[in-house]
PDB file of C-alpha atoms and ligand atoms in Angstrom:
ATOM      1  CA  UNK A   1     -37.523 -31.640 -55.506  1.00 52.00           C
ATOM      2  CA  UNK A   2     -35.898 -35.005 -56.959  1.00 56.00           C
ATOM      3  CA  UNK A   3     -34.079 -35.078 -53.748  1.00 60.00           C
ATOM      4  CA  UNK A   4     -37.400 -35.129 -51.702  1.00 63.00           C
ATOM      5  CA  UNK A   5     -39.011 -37.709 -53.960  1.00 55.00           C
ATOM      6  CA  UNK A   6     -36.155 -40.240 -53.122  1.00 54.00           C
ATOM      7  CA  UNK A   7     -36.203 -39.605 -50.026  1.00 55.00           C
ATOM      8  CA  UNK A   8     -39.853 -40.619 -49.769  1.00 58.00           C
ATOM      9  CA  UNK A   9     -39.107 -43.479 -52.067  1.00 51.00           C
ATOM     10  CA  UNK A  10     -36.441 -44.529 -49.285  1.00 53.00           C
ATOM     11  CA  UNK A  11     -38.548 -44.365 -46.049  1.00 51.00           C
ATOM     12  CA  UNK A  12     -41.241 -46.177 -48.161  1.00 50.00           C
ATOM     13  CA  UNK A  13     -38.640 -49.097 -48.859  1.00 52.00           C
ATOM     14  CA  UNK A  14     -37.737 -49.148 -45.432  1.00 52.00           C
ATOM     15  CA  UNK A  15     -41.282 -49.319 -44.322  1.00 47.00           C
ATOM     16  CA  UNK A  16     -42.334 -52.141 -46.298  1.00 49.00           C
ATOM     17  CA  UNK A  17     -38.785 -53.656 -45.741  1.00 46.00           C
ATOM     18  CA  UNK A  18     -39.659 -53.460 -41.487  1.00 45.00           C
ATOM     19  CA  UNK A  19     -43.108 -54.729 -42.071  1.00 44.00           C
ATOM     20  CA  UNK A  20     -41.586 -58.175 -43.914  1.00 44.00           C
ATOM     21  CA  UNK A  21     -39.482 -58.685 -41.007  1.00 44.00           C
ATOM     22  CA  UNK A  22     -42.342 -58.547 -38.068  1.00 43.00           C
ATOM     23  CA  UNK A  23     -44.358 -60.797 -40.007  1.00 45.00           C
ATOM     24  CA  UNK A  24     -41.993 -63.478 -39.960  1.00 45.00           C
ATOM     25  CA  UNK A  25     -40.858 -62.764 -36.518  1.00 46.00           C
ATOM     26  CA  UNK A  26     -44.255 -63.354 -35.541  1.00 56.00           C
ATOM     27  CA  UNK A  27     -44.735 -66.286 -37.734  1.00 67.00           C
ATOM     28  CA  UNK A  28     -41.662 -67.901 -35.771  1.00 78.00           C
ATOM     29  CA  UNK A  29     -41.362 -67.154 -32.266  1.00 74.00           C
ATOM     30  CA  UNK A  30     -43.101 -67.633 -29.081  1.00 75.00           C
ATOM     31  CA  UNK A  31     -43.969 -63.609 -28.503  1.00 79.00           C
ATOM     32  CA  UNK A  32     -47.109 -63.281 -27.672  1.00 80.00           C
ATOM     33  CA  UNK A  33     -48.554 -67.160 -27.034  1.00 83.00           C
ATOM     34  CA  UNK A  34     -49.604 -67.559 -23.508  1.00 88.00           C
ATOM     35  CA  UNK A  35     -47.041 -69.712 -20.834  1.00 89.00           C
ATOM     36  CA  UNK A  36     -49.160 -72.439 -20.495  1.00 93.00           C
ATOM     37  CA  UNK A  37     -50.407 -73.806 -23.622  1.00 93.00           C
ATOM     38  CA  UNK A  38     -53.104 -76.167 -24.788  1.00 95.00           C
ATOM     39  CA  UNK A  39     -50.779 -78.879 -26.447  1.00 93.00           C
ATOM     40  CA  UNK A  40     -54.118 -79.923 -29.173  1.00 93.00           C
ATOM     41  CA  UNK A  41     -54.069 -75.813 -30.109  1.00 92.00           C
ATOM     42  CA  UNK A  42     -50.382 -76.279 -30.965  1.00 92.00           C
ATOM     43  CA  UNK A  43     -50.239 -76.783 -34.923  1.00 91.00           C
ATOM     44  CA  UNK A  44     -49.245 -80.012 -36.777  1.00 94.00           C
ATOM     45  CA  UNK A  45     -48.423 -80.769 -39.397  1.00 95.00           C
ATOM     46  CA  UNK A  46     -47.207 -83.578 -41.690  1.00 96.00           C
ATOM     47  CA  UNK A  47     -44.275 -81.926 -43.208  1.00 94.00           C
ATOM     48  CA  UNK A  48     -44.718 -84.024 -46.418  1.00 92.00           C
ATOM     49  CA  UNK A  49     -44.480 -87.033 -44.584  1.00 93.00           C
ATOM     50  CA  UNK A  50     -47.235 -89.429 -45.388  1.00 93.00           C
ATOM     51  CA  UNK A  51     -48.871 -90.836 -41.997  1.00 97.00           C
ATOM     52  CA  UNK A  52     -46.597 -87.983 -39.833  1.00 98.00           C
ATOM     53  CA  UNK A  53     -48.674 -85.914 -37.399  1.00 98.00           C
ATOM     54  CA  UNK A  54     -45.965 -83.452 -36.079  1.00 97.00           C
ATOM     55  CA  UNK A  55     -46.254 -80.935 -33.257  1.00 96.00           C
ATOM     56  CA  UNK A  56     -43.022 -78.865 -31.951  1.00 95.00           C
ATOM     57  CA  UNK A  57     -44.540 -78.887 -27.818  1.00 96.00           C
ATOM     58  CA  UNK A  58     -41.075 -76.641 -27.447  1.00 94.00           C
ATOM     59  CA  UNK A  59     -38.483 -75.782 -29.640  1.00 94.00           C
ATOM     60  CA  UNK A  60     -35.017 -74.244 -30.190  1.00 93.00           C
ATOM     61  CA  UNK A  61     -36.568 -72.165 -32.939  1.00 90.00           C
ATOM     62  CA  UNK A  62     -39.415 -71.582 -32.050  1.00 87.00           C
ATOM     63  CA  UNK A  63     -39.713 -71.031 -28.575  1.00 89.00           C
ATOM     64  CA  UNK A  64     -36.146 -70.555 -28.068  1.00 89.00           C
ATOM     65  CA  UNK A  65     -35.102 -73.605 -26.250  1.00 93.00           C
ATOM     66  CA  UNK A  66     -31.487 -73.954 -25.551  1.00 94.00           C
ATOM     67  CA  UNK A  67     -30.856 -77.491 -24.082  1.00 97.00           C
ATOM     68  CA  UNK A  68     -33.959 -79.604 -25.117  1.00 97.00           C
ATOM     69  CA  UNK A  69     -36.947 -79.676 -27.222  1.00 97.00           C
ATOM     70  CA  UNK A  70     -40.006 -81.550 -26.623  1.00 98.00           C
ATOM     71  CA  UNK A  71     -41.877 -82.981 -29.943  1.00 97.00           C
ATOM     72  CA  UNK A  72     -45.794 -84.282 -29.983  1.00 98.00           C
ATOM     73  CA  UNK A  73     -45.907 -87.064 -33.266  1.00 98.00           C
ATOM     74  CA  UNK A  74     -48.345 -89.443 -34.364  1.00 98.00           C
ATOM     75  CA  UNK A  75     -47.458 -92.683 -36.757  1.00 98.00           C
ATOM     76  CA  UNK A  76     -50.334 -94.032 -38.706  1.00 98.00           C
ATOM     77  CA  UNK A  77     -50.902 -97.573 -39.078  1.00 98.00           C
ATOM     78  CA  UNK A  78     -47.731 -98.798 -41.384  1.00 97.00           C
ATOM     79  CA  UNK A  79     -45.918 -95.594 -40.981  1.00 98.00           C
ATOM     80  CA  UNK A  80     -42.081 -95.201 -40.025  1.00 97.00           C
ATOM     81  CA  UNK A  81     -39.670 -92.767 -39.700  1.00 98.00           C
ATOM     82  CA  UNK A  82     -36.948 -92.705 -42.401  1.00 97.00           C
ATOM     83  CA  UNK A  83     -33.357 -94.650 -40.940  1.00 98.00           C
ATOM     84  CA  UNK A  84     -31.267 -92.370 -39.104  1.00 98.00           C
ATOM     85  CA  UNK A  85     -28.749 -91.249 -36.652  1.00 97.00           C
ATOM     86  CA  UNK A  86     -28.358 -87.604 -35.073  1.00 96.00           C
ATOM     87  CA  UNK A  87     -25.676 -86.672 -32.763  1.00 94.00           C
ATOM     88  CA  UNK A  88     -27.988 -85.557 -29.307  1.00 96.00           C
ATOM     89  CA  UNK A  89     -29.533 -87.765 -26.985  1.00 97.00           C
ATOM     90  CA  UNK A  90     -33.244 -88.863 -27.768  1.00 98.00           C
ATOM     91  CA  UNK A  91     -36.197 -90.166 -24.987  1.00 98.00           C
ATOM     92  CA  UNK A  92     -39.475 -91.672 -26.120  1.00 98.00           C
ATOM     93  CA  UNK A  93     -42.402 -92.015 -24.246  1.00 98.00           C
ATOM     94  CA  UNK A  94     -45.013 -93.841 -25.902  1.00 98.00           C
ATOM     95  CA  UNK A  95     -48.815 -92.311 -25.122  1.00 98.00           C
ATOM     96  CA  UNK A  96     -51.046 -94.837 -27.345  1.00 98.00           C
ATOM     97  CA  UNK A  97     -50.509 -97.260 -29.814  1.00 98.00           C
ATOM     98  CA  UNK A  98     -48.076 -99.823 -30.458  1.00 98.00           C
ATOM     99  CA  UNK A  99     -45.568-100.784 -32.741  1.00 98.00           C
ATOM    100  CA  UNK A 100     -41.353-101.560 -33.247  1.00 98.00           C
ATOM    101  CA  UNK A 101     -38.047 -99.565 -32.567  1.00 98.00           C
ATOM    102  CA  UNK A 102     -35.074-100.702 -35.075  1.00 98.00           C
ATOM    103  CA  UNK A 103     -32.188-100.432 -33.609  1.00 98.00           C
ATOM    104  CA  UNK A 104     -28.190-100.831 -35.049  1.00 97.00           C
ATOM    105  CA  UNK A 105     -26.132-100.216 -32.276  1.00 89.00           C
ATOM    106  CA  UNK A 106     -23.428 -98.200 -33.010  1.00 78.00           C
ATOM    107  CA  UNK A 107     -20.164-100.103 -33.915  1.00 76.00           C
ATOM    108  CA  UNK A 108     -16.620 -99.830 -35.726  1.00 82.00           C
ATOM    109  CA  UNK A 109     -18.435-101.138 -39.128  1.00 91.00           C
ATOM    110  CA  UNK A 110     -18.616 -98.709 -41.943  1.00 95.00           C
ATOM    111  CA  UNK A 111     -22.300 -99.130 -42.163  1.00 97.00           C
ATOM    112  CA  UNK A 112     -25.207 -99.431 -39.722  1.00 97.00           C
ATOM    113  CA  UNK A 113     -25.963-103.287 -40.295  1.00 96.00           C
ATOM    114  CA  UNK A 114     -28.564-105.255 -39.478  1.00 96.00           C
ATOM    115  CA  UNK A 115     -31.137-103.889 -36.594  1.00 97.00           C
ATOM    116  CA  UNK A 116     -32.315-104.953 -33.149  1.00 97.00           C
ATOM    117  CA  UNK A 117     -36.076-105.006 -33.534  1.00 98.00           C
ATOM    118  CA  UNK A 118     -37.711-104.399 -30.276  1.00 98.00           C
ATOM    119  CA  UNK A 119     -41.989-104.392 -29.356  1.00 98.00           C
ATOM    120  CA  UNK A 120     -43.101-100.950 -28.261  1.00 98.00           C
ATOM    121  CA  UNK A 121     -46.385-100.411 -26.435  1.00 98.00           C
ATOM    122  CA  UNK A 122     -48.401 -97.750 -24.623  1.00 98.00           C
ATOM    123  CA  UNK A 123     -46.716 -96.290 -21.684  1.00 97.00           C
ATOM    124  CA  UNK A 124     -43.396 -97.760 -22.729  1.00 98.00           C
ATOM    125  CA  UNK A 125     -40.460 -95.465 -23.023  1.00 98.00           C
ATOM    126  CA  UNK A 126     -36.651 -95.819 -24.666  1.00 98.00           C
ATOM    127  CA  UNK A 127     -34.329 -93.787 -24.964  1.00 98.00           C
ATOM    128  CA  UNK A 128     -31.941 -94.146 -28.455  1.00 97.00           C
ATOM    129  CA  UNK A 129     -27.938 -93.668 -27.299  1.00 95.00           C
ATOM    130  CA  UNK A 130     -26.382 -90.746 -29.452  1.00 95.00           C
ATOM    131  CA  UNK A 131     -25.292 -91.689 -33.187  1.00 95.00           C
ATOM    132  CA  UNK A 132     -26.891 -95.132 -33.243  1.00 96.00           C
ATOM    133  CA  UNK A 133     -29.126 -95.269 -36.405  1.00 97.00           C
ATOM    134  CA  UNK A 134     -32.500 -96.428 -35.726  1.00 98.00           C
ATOM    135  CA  UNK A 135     -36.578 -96.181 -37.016  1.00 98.00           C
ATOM    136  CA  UNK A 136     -39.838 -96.351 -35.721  1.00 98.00           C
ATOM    137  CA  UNK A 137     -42.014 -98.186 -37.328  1.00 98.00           C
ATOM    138  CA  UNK A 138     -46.193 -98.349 -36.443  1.00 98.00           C
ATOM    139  CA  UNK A 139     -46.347-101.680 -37.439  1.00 96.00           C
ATOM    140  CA  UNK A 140     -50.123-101.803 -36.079  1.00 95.00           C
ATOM    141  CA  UNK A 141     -53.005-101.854 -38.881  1.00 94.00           C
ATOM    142  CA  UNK A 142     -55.497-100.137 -36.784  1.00 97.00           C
ATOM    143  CA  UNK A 143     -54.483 -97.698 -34.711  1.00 98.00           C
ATOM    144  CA  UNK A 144     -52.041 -94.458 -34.522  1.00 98.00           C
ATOM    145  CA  UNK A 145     -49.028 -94.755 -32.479  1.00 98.00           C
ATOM    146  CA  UNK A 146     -48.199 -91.714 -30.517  1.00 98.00           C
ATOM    147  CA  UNK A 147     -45.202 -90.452 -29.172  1.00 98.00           C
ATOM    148  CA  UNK A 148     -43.867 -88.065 -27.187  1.00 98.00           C
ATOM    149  CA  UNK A 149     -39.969 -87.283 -27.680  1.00 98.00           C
ATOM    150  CA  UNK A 150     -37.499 -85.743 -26.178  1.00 98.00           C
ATOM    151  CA  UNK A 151     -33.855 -84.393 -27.572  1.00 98.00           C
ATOM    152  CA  UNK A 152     -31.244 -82.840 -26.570  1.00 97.00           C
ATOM    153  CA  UNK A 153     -28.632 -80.289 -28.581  1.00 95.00           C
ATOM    154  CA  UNK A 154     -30.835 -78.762 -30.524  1.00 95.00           C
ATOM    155  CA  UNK A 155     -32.028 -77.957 -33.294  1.00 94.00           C
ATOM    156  CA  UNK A 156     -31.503 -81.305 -34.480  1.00 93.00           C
ATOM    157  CA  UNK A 157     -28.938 -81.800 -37.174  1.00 95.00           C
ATOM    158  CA  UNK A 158     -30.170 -85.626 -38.532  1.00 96.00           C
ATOM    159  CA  UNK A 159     -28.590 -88.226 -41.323  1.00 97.00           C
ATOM    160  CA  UNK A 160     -30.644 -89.960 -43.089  1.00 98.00           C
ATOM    161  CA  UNK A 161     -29.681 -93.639 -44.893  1.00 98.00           C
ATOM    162  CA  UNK A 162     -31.583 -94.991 -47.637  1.00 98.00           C
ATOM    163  CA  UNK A 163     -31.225 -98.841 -45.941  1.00 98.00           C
ATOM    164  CA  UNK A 164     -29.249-100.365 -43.160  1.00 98.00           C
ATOM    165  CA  UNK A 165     -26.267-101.165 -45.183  1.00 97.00           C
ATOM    166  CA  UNK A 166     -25.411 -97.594 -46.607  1.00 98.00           C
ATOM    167  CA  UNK A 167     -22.289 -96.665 -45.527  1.00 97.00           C
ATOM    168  CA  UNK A 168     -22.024 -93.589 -43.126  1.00 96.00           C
ATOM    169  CA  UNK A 169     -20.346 -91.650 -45.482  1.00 96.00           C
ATOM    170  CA  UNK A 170     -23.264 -91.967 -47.726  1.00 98.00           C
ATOM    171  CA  UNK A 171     -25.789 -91.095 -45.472  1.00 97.00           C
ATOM    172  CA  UNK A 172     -27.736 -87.466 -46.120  1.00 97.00           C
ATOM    173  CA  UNK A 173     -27.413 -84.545 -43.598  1.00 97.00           C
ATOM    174  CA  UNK A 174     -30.667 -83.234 -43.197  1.00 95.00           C
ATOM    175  CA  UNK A 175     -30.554 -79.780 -41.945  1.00 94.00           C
ATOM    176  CA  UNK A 176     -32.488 -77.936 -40.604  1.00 93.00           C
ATOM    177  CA  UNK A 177     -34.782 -80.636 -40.196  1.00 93.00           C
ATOM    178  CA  UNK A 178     -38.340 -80.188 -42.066  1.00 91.00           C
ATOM    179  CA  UNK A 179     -40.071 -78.778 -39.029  1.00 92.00           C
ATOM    180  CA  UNK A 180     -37.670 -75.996 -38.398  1.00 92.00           C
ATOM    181  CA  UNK A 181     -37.065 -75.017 -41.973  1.00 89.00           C
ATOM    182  CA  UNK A 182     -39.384 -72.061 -42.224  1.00 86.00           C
ATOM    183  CA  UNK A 183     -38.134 -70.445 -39.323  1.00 87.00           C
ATOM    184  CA  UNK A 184     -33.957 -71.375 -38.968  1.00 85.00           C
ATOM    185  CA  UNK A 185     -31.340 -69.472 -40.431  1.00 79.00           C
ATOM    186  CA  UNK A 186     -28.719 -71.708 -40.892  1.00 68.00           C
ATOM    187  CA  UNK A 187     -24.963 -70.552 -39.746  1.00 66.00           C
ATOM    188  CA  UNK A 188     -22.681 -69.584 -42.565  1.00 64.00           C
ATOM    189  CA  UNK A 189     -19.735 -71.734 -41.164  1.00 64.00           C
ATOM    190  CA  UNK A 190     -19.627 -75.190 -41.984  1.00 62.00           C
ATOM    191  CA  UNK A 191     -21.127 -78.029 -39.894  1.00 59.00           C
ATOM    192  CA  UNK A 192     -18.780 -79.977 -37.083  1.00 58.00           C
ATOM    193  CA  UNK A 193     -20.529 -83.194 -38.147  1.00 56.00           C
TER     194      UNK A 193
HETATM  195  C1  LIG B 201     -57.665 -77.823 -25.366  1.00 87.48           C
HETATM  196  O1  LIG B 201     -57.984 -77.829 -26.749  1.00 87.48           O
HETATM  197  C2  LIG B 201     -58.960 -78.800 -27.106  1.00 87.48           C
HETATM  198  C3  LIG B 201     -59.084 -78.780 -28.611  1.00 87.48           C
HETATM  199  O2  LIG B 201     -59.287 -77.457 -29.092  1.00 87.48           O
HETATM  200  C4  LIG B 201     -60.256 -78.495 -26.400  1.00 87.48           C
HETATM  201  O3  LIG B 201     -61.212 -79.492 -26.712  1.00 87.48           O
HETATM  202  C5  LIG B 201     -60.006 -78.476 -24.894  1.00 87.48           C
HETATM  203  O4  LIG B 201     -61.198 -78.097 -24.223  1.00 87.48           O
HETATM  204  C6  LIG B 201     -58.916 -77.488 -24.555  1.00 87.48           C
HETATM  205  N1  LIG B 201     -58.651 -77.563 -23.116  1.00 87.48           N
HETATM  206  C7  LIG B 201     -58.760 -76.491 -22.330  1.00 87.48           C
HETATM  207  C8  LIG B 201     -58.524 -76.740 -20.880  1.00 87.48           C
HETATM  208  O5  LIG B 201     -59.047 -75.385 -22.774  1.00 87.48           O
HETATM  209  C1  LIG B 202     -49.294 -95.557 -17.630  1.00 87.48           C
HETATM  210  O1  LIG B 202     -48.663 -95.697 -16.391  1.00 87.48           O
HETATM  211  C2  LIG B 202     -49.218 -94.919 -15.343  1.00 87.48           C
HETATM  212  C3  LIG B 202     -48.337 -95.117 -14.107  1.00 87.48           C
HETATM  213  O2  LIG B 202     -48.258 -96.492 -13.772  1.00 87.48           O
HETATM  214  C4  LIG B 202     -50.681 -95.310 -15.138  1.00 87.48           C
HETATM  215  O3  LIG B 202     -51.242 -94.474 -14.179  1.00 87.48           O
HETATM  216  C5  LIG B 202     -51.433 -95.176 -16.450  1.00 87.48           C
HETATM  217  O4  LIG B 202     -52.755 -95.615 -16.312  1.00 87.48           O
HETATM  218  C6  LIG B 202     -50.747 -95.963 -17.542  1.00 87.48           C
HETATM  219  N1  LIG B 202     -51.420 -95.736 -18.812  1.00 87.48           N
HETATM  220  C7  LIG B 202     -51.603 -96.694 -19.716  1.00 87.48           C
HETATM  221  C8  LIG B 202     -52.241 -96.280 -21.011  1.00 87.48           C
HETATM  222  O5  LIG B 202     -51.290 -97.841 -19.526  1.00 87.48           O
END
């Protein structure tokens, strides 16, 4: 009889215990969403970034992109990214709005140093070389700078400094990165970078 009743008790556990598991598979992966998808049905969010609009278009996590993921984000008037440098290759393309890239090119100093500021405008596109810390700023007051970007080697793995004279070795690994968070289980081994 006790035997029975645990035995219930088990399959129970492992019921509820296979129920937590689909809902988070659904919650992060691309099963069931259709091929082509309506990029302003794809959800955004801020991520606790004031003035951030971000939308994963593809994704290592979540749809399981190997090689490149494509991100949909929109700047505010006055809003930036923080300073930083990942190690993967990154491509703008600039949709609407205006406003500056900061650039440090990447050198033997022990710090990033004092940016290249460079004027960014609709249907402009840069690409940032891989390690070199930069920001983009919307340094419009009226209207929202959007981007589309590009990177490569995901999911990104991103250091972030505090100003333009904190030394590498000071900077903050970020990872995973806010949107991926939810979904990415990190690896257990320690980080090449
Ligand atoms: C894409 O989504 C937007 C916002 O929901 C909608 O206005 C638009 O009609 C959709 N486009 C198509 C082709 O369904
Ligand atoms: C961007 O460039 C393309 C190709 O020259 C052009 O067709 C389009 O109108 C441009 N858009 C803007 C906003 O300038």
């Amino acid at each position: 009889m006790a035997d029975r009743l645990l035995f219930h008790l088990f399959i129970l556990g492992s019921l509820s215990f296979s129920a937590i598991i689909i809902s988070e598979a659904s919650q992060c992966s691309i099963n069931g969403l259709p091929l082509v998808r309506n990029i302003s049905e794809i959800p955004q969010d801020n991520y606790g970034r004031g003035g951030l609009s971000h939308s994963t278009v593809a994704g290592s996590v979540l749809h399981g992109m190997k090689e490149v993921e494509v991100w949909l984000q929109t700047y505010a008037p006055g809003s930036r990214t923080p300073i930083h440098r990942h190690s993967c290759e990154e491509v703008f393309v600039v949709l609407k709005g205006s406003g500056t890239l900061y650039l440090a090119p990447s050198s033997h100093m022990k710090y990033p140093g004092n940016p290249q500021e460079f004027s960014i405008f609709p249907n402009s596109t840069f690409n940032v070389p891989v390690n070199d810390a930069h920001q983009i700023a919307n340094t419009d007051e009226r209207e929202d700078l959007q981007v589309l970007v590009m990177i490569s080697r995901p999911p990104v793995k991103v250091f972030i400094y505090a100003d333009w004279f904190m030394p590498h070795t000071a900077s903050k690994l970020k990872f995973p990165y806010y949107w991926d968070e939810q979904c990415l289980q990190p690896p257990p081994q320690k980080d090449e970078l």
